[in-house]
PDB file of C-alpha atoms in Angstrom:
ATOM      1  CA  MET A   1     -28.202  11.458   6.716  1.00 50.00           C
ATOM      2  CA  LYS A   2     -29.817   9.948   3.665  1.00 61.00           C
ATOM      3  CA  THR A   3     -29.723   6.247   2.974  1.00 65.00           C
ATOM      4  CA  THR A   4     -30.328   5.013  -0.626  1.00 85.00           C
ATOM      5  CA  LYS A   5     -30.462   1.498  -2.009  1.00 91.00           C
ATOM      6  CA  TYR A   6     -27.791   1.078  -4.647  1.00 95.00           C
ATOM      7  CA  THR A   7     -26.233  -1.601  -6.847  1.00 97.00           C
ATOM      8  CA  PHE A   8     -22.587  -1.633  -7.797  1.00 97.00           C
ATOM      9  CA  TRP A   9     -23.581  -0.852 -11.363  1.00 97.00           C
ATOM     10  CA  LYS A  10     -25.497   2.244 -10.320  1.00 96.00           C
ATOM     11  CA  LEU A  11     -22.724   3.520  -8.030  1.00 96.00           C
ATOM     12  CA  ILE A  12     -20.024   3.100 -10.623  1.00 97.00           C
ATOM     13  CA  ASP A  13     -22.251   4.795 -13.185  1.00 96.00           C
ATOM     14  CA  GLU A  14     -22.565   7.877 -10.961  1.00 94.00           C
ATOM     15  CA  HIS A  15     -19.105   8.049  -9.388  1.00 95.00           C
ATOM     16  CA  PHE A  16     -15.500   6.968  -9.529  1.00 96.00           C
ATOM     17  CA  ILE A  17     -14.745   4.658  -6.629  1.00 96.00           C
ATOM     18  CA  GLU A  18     -11.293   5.079  -5.093  1.00 95.00           C
ATOM     19  CA  ILE A  19     -10.036   2.986  -2.203  1.00 92.00           C
ATOM     20  CA  PRO A  20      -7.897   5.477  -0.261  1.00 88.00           C
ATOM     21  CA  ILE A  21      -4.239   4.950   0.495  1.00 82.00           C
ATOM     22  CA  ILE A  22      -4.793   4.553   4.227  1.00 76.00           C
ATOM     23  CA  GLN A  23      -7.197   1.614   3.758  1.00 74.00           C
ATOM     24  CA  ARG A  24      -5.947  -1.909   4.276  1.00 78.00           C
ATOM     25  CA  ASP A  25      -5.309  -4.260   1.371  1.00 86.00           C
ATOM     26  CA  TYR A  26      -8.113  -6.370  -0.145  1.00 93.00           C
ATOM     27  CA  ALA A  27      -8.687  -9.124   2.401  1.00 89.00           C
ATOM     28  CA  GLN A  28     -11.451 -11.380   1.029  1.00 92.00           C
ATOM     29  CA  GLY A  29      -8.891 -13.092  -1.211  1.00 92.00           C
ATOM     30  CA  ARG A  30      -6.423 -13.964   1.502  1.00 91.00           C
ATOM     31  CA  ASP A  31      -5.157 -17.564   1.384  1.00 90.00           C
ATOM     32  CA  ASP A  32      -5.833 -18.836   4.865  1.00 91.00           C
ATOM     33  CA  PRO A  33      -8.417 -21.434   6.055  1.00 93.00           C
ATOM     34  CA  LYS A  34     -10.760 -18.955   7.784  1.00 94.00           C
ATOM     35  CA  THR A  35     -10.821 -16.521   4.897  1.00 94.00           C
ATOM     36  CA  ARG A  36     -11.195 -19.375   2.410  1.00 95.00           C
ATOM     37  CA  GLU A  37     -14.270 -20.609   4.240  1.00 96.00           C
ATOM     38  CA  ILE A  38     -15.808 -17.118   4.318  1.00 95.00           C
ATOM     39  CA  ARG A  39     -14.983 -16.599   0.640  1.00 96.00           C
ATOM     40  CA  ASN A  40     -16.570 -19.876  -0.426  1.00 96.00           C
ATOM     41  CA  LYS A  41     -19.711 -19.106   1.573  1.00 96.00           C
ATOM     42  CA  LEU A  42     -19.911 -15.618   0.050  1.00 97.00           C
ATOM     43  CA  LEU A  43     -19.494 -16.866  -3.537  1.00 97.00           C
ATOM     44  CA  SER A  44     -22.100 -19.580  -2.932  1.00 97.00           C
ATOM     45  CA  ASP A  45     -24.505 -16.957  -1.630  1.00 97.00           C
ATOM     46  CA  LEU A  46     -23.804 -14.722  -4.701  1.00 98.00           C
ATOM     47  CA  PHE A  47     -24.211 -17.621  -7.156  1.00 98.00           C
ATOM     48  CA  ASN A  48     -27.453 -18.814  -5.591  1.00 97.00           C
ATOM     49  CA  THR A  49     -28.826 -15.289  -5.510  1.00 97.00           C
ATOM     50  CA  ILE A  50     -28.141 -14.681  -9.185  1.00 97.00           C
ATOM     51  CA  SER A  51     -29.122 -18.107 -10.472  1.00 97.00           C
ATOM     52  CA  LYS A  52     -32.402 -18.166  -8.538  1.00 96.00           C
ATOM     53  CA  ASN A  53     -33.253 -14.464  -9.088  1.00 95.00           C
ATOM     54  CA  ASN A  54     -33.312 -13.901  -5.351  1.00 96.00           C
ATOM     55  CA  HIS A  55     -32.157 -10.760  -3.502  1.00 96.00           C
ATOM     56  CA  LEU A  56     -28.996 -10.266  -1.442  1.00 96.00           C
ATOM     57  CA  ASP A  57     -28.507  -7.251   0.830  1.00 95.00           C
ATOM     58  CA  PHE A  58     -24.840  -6.259   1.199  1.00 94.00           C
ATOM     59  CA  ASP A  59     -25.592  -4.029   4.207  1.00 92.00           C
ATOM     60  CA  PHE A  60     -24.243  -0.478   4.487  1.00 92.00           C
ATOM     61  CA  VAL A  61     -21.581   1.172   2.326  1.00 94.00           C
ATOM     62  CA  TYR A  62     -20.616   4.615   3.361  1.00 88.00           C
ATOM     63  CA  GLY A  63     -17.978   7.265   2.831  1.00 91.00           C
ATOM     64  CA  SER A  64     -17.585  10.672   1.228  1.00 89.00           C
ATOM     65  CA  LEU A  65     -17.834  12.119  -2.255  1.00 89.00           C
ATOM     66  CA  ILE A  66     -14.702  14.164  -2.869  1.00 87.00           C
ATOM     67  CA  ASN A  67     -13.916  15.804  -6.221  1.00 85.00           C
ATOM     68  CA  GLY A  68     -16.196  13.441  -8.092  1.00 84.00           C
ATOM     69  CA  LYS A  69     -14.876  10.319  -6.376  1.00 92.00           C
ATOM     70  CA  PHE A  70     -16.552   8.134  -3.815  1.00 93.00           C
ATOM     71  CA  ILE A  71     -14.027   7.425  -1.032  1.00 92.00           C
ATOM     72  CA  PRO A  72     -15.377   4.506   1.039  1.00 92.00           C
ATOM     73  CA  LEU A  73     -14.964   4.475   4.769  1.00 88.00           C
ATOM     74  CA  ASP A  74     -16.704   1.138   5.113  1.00 89.00           C
ATOM     75  CA  GLY A  75     -17.529  -1.278   2.275  1.00 92.00           C
ATOM     76  CA  GLN A  76     -14.145  -1.578   0.581  1.00 92.00           C
ATOM     77  CA  GLN A  77     -14.085  -5.336   0.657  1.00 93.00           C
ATOM     78  CA  ARG A  78     -17.588  -5.798  -0.663  1.00 95.00           C
ATOM     79  CA  LEU A  79     -17.194  -3.205  -3.388  1.00 96.00           C
ATOM     80  CA  THR A  80     -13.955  -4.873  -4.550  1.00 97.00           C
ATOM     81  CA  THR A  81     -15.612  -8.272  -4.677  1.00 97.00           C
ATOM     82  CA  LEU A  82     -18.517  -6.841  -6.705  1.00 98.00           C
ATOM     83  CA  PHE A  83     -16.088  -5.143  -9.044  1.00 98.00           C
ATOM     84  CA  LEU A  84     -14.290  -8.446  -9.624  1.00 98.00           C
ATOM     85  CA  LEU A  85     -17.597 -10.353 -10.004  1.00 98.00           C
ATOM     86  CA  HIS A  86     -18.904  -7.876 -12.602  1.00 98.00           C
ATOM     87  CA  TRP A  87     -15.604  -8.055 -14.501  1.00 98.00           C
ATOM     88  CA  TYR A  88     -15.509 -11.861 -14.472  1.00 98.00           C
ATOM     89  CA  ILE A  89     -19.090 -12.316 -15.614  1.00 98.00           C
ATOM     90  CA  ALA A  90     -18.667  -9.664 -18.325  1.00 97.00           C
ATOM     91  CA  MET A  91     -15.524 -11.385 -19.629  1.00 97.00           C
ATOM     92  CA  LYS A  92     -17.154 -14.834 -19.386  1.00 96.00           C
ATOM     93  CA  GLU A  93     -20.345 -13.850 -21.211  1.00 97.00           C
ATOM     94  CA  GLY A  94     -18.807 -11.612 -23.887  1.00 96.00           C
ATOM     95  CA  LYS A  95     -20.117  -8.429 -22.347  1.00 96.00           C
ATOM     96  CA  ILE A  96     -16.767  -6.751 -21.857  1.00 95.00           C
ATOM     97  CA  ASP A  97     -17.678  -3.834 -24.151  1.00 96.00           C
ATOM     98  CA  ASP A  98     -20.663  -3.017 -21.929  1.00 96.00           C
ATOM     99  CA  PHE A  99     -18.417  -3.304 -18.897  1.00 97.00           C
ATOM    100  CA  ARG A 100     -15.729  -1.039 -20.377  1.00 97.00           C
ATOM    101  CA  ASN A 101     -18.263   1.544 -21.557  1.00 96.00           C
ATOM    102  CA  LYS A 102     -19.300   1.881 -17.913  1.00 97.00           C
ATOM    103  CA  LEU A 103     -15.973   1.566 -16.130  1.00 97.00           C
ATOM    104  CA  LEU A 104     -13.316   2.906 -18.478  1.00 96.00           C
ATOM    105  CA  VAL A 105     -12.636   6.652 -18.801  1.00 95.00           C
ATOM    106  CA  ASP A 106      -9.527   7.809 -20.711  1.00 92.00           C
ATOM    107  CA  ASN A 107      -8.102   4.286 -20.362  1.00 89.00           C
ATOM    108  CA  ASN A 108      -8.462   4.448 -16.540  1.00 94.00           C
ATOM    109  CA  SER A 109     -10.741   2.268 -14.485  1.00 97.00           C
ATOM    110  CA  LYS A 110     -13.482   4.070 -12.515  1.00 97.00           C
ATOM    111  CA  PHE A 111     -12.834   1.559  -9.764  1.00 97.00           C
ATOM    112  CA  THR A 112      -9.319   1.842  -8.398  1.00 95.00           C
ATOM    113  CA  TYR A 113      -7.047   1.441  -5.405  1.00 94.00           C
ATOM    114  CA  SER A 114      -4.717   4.170  -4.158  1.00 87.00           C
ATOM    115  CA  THR A 115      -3.004   1.897  -1.625  1.00 81.00           C
ATOM    116  CA  ARG A 116      -0.220   1.263  -4.135  1.00 87.00           C
ATOM    117  CA  THR A 117       0.535   2.317  -7.724  1.00 93.00           C
ATOM    118  CA  SER A 118       0.750  -1.369  -8.708  1.00 95.00           C
ATOM    119  CA  ALA A 119      -2.863  -2.020  -7.453  1.00 94.00           C
ATOM    120  CA  LYS A 120      -4.122   0.992  -9.378  1.00 95.00           C
ATOM    121  CA  ASP A 121      -2.357  -0.112 -12.547  1.00 97.00           C
ATOM    122  CA  PHE A 122      -3.647  -3.656 -12.172  1.00 97.00           C
ATOM    123  CA  CYS A 123      -7.243  -2.450 -11.929  1.00 97.00           C
ATOM    124  CA  ASN A 124      -6.721  -0.312 -15.018  1.00 97.00           C
ATOM    125  CA  GLU A 125      -5.254  -3.170 -17.037  1.00 97.00           C
ATOM    126  CA  LEU A 126      -7.851  -5.659 -15.863  1.00 97.00           C
ATOM    127  CA  VAL A 127     -10.554  -3.399 -17.327  1.00 97.00           C
ATOM    128  CA  ALA A 128      -8.743  -2.005 -20.345  1.00 96.00           C
ATOM    129  CA  SER A 129      -6.982  -5.208 -21.499  1.00 96.00           C
ATOM    130  CA  GLY A 130      -8.531  -8.149 -19.708  1.00 95.00           C
ATOM    131  CA  VAL A 131      -8.065 -11.800 -20.715  1.00 96.00           C
ATOM    132  CA  ILE A 132      -9.989 -14.512 -22.431  1.00 95.00           C
ATOM    133  CA  ILE A 133     -11.560 -16.690 -19.677  1.00 96.00           C
ATOM    134  CA  PRO A 134      -9.971 -20.152 -19.867  1.00 95.00           C
ATOM    135  CA  ASP A 135     -11.525 -23.542 -19.281  1.00 93.00           C
ATOM    136  CA  LYS A 136     -12.421 -24.392 -15.702  1.00 89.00           C
ATOM    137  CA  ASP A 137      -9.400 -26.620 -15.211  1.00 91.00           C
ATOM    138  CA  ILE A 138      -6.990 -23.764 -15.994  1.00 95.00           C
ATOM    139  CA  LEU A 139      -6.294 -21.202 -13.239  1.00 97.00           C
ATOM    140  CA  LEU A 140      -7.541 -17.800 -14.267  1.00 98.00           C
ATOM    141  CA  SER A 141      -4.670 -16.272 -12.268  1.00 98.00           C
ATOM    142  CA  ASP A 142      -2.162 -18.106 -14.452  1.00 97.00           C
ATOM    143  CA  LYS A 143      -3.868 -16.721 -17.537  1.00 97.00           C
ATOM    144  CA  ILE A 144      -3.677 -13.204 -16.174  1.00 98.00           C
ATOM    145  CA  LYS A 145      -0.062 -13.545 -15.081  1.00 98.00           C
ATOM    146  CA  ASP A 146       0.865 -14.776 -18.564  1.00 97.00           C
ATOM    147  CA  SER A 147      -0.612 -11.632 -20.125  1.00 97.00           C
ATOM    148  CA  SER A 148       1.739  -9.165 -21.705  1.00 97.00           C
ATOM    149  CA  TRP A 149       0.414  -6.351 -19.499  1.00 97.00           C
ATOM    150  CA  PHE A 150       1.109  -8.165 -16.197  1.00 98.00           C
ATOM    151  CA  PHE A 151       4.312  -7.157 -14.417  1.00 97.00           C
ATOM    152  CA  LEU A 152       6.092  -9.786 -12.331  1.00 96.00           C
ATOM    153  CA  SER A 153       6.562  -7.247  -9.569  1.00 96.00           C
ATOM    154  CA  TRP A 154       2.813  -7.150  -9.100  1.00 97.00           C
ATOM    155  CA  ASN A 155       3.055 -10.612  -7.493  1.00 95.00           C
ATOM    156  CA  LYS A 156       4.376  -8.852  -4.399  1.00 94.00           C
ATOM    157  CA  ASP A 157       1.337  -6.603  -4.010  1.00 94.00           C
ATOM    158  CA  PRO A 158      -0.996  -8.087  -1.341  1.00 94.00           C
ATOM    159  CA  THR A 159      -4.119  -6.564  -2.903  1.00 95.00           C
ATOM    160  CA  ILE A 160      -3.323  -7.973  -6.335  1.00 96.00           C
ATOM    161  CA  LYS A 161      -2.489 -11.419  -4.844  1.00 96.00           C
ATOM    162  CA  SER A 162      -5.831 -11.423  -3.035  1.00 96.00           C
ATOM    163  CA  MET A 163      -7.677 -10.299  -6.171  1.00 97.00           C
ATOM    164  CA  LEU A 164      -6.124 -13.140  -8.180  1.00 98.00           C
ATOM    165  CA  ILE A 165      -7.123 -15.696  -5.517  1.00 97.00           C
ATOM    166  CA  MET A 166     -10.680 -14.324  -5.523  1.00 98.00           C
ATOM    167  CA  LEU A 167     -10.809 -14.472  -9.335  1.00 98.00           C
ATOM    168  CA  ASP A 168      -9.686 -18.100  -9.236  1.00 98.00           C
ATOM    169  CA  ALA A 169     -12.441 -18.860  -6.751  1.00 97.00           C
ATOM    170  CA  MET A 170     -14.984 -17.078  -8.950  1.00 98.00           C
ATOM    171  CA  HIS A 171     -13.708 -18.957 -11.975  1.00 98.00           C
ATOM    172  CA  GLU A 172     -14.308 -22.211 -10.200  1.00 96.00           C
ATOM    173  CA  LYS A 173     -17.776 -21.221  -9.051  1.00 97.00           C
ATOM    174  CA  PHE A 174     -19.130 -19.228 -12.031  1.00 97.00           C
ATOM    175  CA  ASN A 175     -17.435 -20.866 -14.976  1.00 95.00           C
ATOM    176  CA  HIS A 176     -20.568 -22.434 -16.367  1.00 93.00           C
ATOM    177  CA  CYS A 177     -22.946 -19.521 -15.693  1.00 92.00           C
ATOM    178  CA  GLU A 178     -25.110 -18.057 -18.424  1.00 93.00           C
ATOM    179  CA  HIS A 179     -27.098 -14.832 -18.647  1.00 95.00           C
ATOM    180  CA  PHE A 180     -25.794 -13.640 -15.267  1.00 98.00           C
ATOM    181  CA  PHE A 181     -24.539 -10.259 -16.515  1.00 97.00           C
ATOM    182  CA  GLU A 182     -27.968  -8.912 -17.438  1.00 97.00           C
ATOM    183  CA  LYS A 183     -29.214  -9.922 -14.038  1.00 97.00           C
ATOM    184  CA  LEU A 184     -26.339  -8.170 -12.313  1.00 97.00           C
ATOM    185  CA  ILE A 185     -26.954  -4.853 -14.063  1.00 97.00           C
ATOM    186  CA  ASN A 186     -30.757  -4.935 -13.894  1.00 96.00           C
ATOM    187  CA  GLU A 187     -31.848  -1.767 -12.092  1.00 94.00           C
ATOM    188  CA  VAL A 188     -35.600  -2.514 -12.325  1.00 94.00           C
ATOM    189  CA  THR A 189     -35.418  -5.614 -10.146  1.00 94.00           C
ATOM    190  CA  PRO A 190     -31.888  -5.429  -8.637  1.00 96.00           C
ATOM    191  CA  ILE A 191     -30.704  -8.642  -7.016  1.00 96.00           C
ATOM    192  CA  ILE A 192     -27.533  -7.489  -5.124  1.00 97.00           C
ATOM    193  CA  THR A 193     -27.908  -4.209  -3.370  1.00 97.00           C
ATOM    194  CA  PHE A 194     -26.458  -2.224  -0.487  1.00 95.00           C
ATOM    195  CA  GLN A 195     -27.508   0.814   1.515  1.00 93.00           C
ATOM    196  CA  PHE A 196     -25.393   3.709   0.226  1.00 92.00           C
ATOM    197  CA  ILE A 197     -24.693   6.603   2.607  1.00 89.00           C
ATOM    198  CA  ASP A 198     -22.824   9.744   1.605  1.00 85.00           C
ATOM    199  CA  LEU A 199     -21.211  11.477   4.592  1.00 81.00           C
ATOM    200  CA  PRO A 200     -20.311  14.862   3.064  1.00 73.00           C
ATOM    201  CA  ASN A 201     -19.141  16.517   6.233  1.00 54.00           C
ATOM    202  CA  PHE A 202     -17.432  13.499   7.739  1.00 51.00           C
ATOM    203  CA  GLY A 203     -13.732  13.872   8.485  1.00 50.00           C
ATOM    204  CA  LEU A 204     -12.029  10.934   6.828  1.00 49.00           C
ATOM    205  CA  THR A 205      -8.833  11.271   8.786  1.00 45.00           C
ATOM    206  CA  ASP A 206      -5.975   8.805   8.920  1.00 46.00           C
ATOM    207  CA  ASP A 207      -6.713   8.128  12.616  1.00 49.00           C
ATOM    208  CA  LEU A 208     -10.315   7.239  11.782  1.00 49.00           C
ATOM    209  CA  TYR A 209      -9.276   4.815   9.072  1.00 46.00           C
ATOM    210  CA  ILE A 210      -6.774   3.183  11.428  1.00 47.00           C
ATOM    211  CA  LYS A 211      -9.472   2.736  14.077  1.00 48.00           C
ATOM    212  CA  MET A 212     -11.951   1.349  11.572  1.00 47.00           C
ATOM    213  CA  ASN A 213      -9.423  -1.110  10.173  1.00 49.00           C
ATOM    214  CA  ALA A 214      -8.436  -2.197  13.668  1.00 46.00           C
ATOM    215  CA  ARG A 215     -12.105  -3.127  14.192  1.00 43.00           C
ATOM    216  CA  GLY A 216     -12.143  -5.060  10.915  1.00 43.00           C
TER     217      GLY A 216
END
């Protein structure tokens, strides 16, 4: 079993990333005190790492490559947070064309959720359409919800709700950042990495996902 150090940018360059239907919804954006504390600590760690040119290890990310797609067994939450962070910084710093060139294929995002059609469509629109990042005192989620491409029914999707909460938290933390995008995508001296493991012969059954999710 081969372990390779990867960045999100490298992984998304080589593969589509699809969160499978059996996986739980995105949880790092849940609106409860415990999750809020964890989220704030995570974003502070990410901000300090990027601003100080340090290194942050995001531990192991593993799953299987199936028909050109990476299907994560473990690492869904971290990969989603990195997807949102790259999107936000790209929008904030006017690098959205670079972001789209990497993540958009035939108007579909290379990072997507299969848990619900609404989550998949939201990821696609977030990349393909996006929004202009507002001032810090304006909620980014409100700006997104006011966009012509946002459907009101999406407010009922737990993954989308959590993504919007995370984006609001990122907007509060990273609104005044500069020159972060080039640091995020730097493969010579990568600052946020994880250990990527492809399990080609691993049976990603529904029972296994249920057991993994039960363990958190």
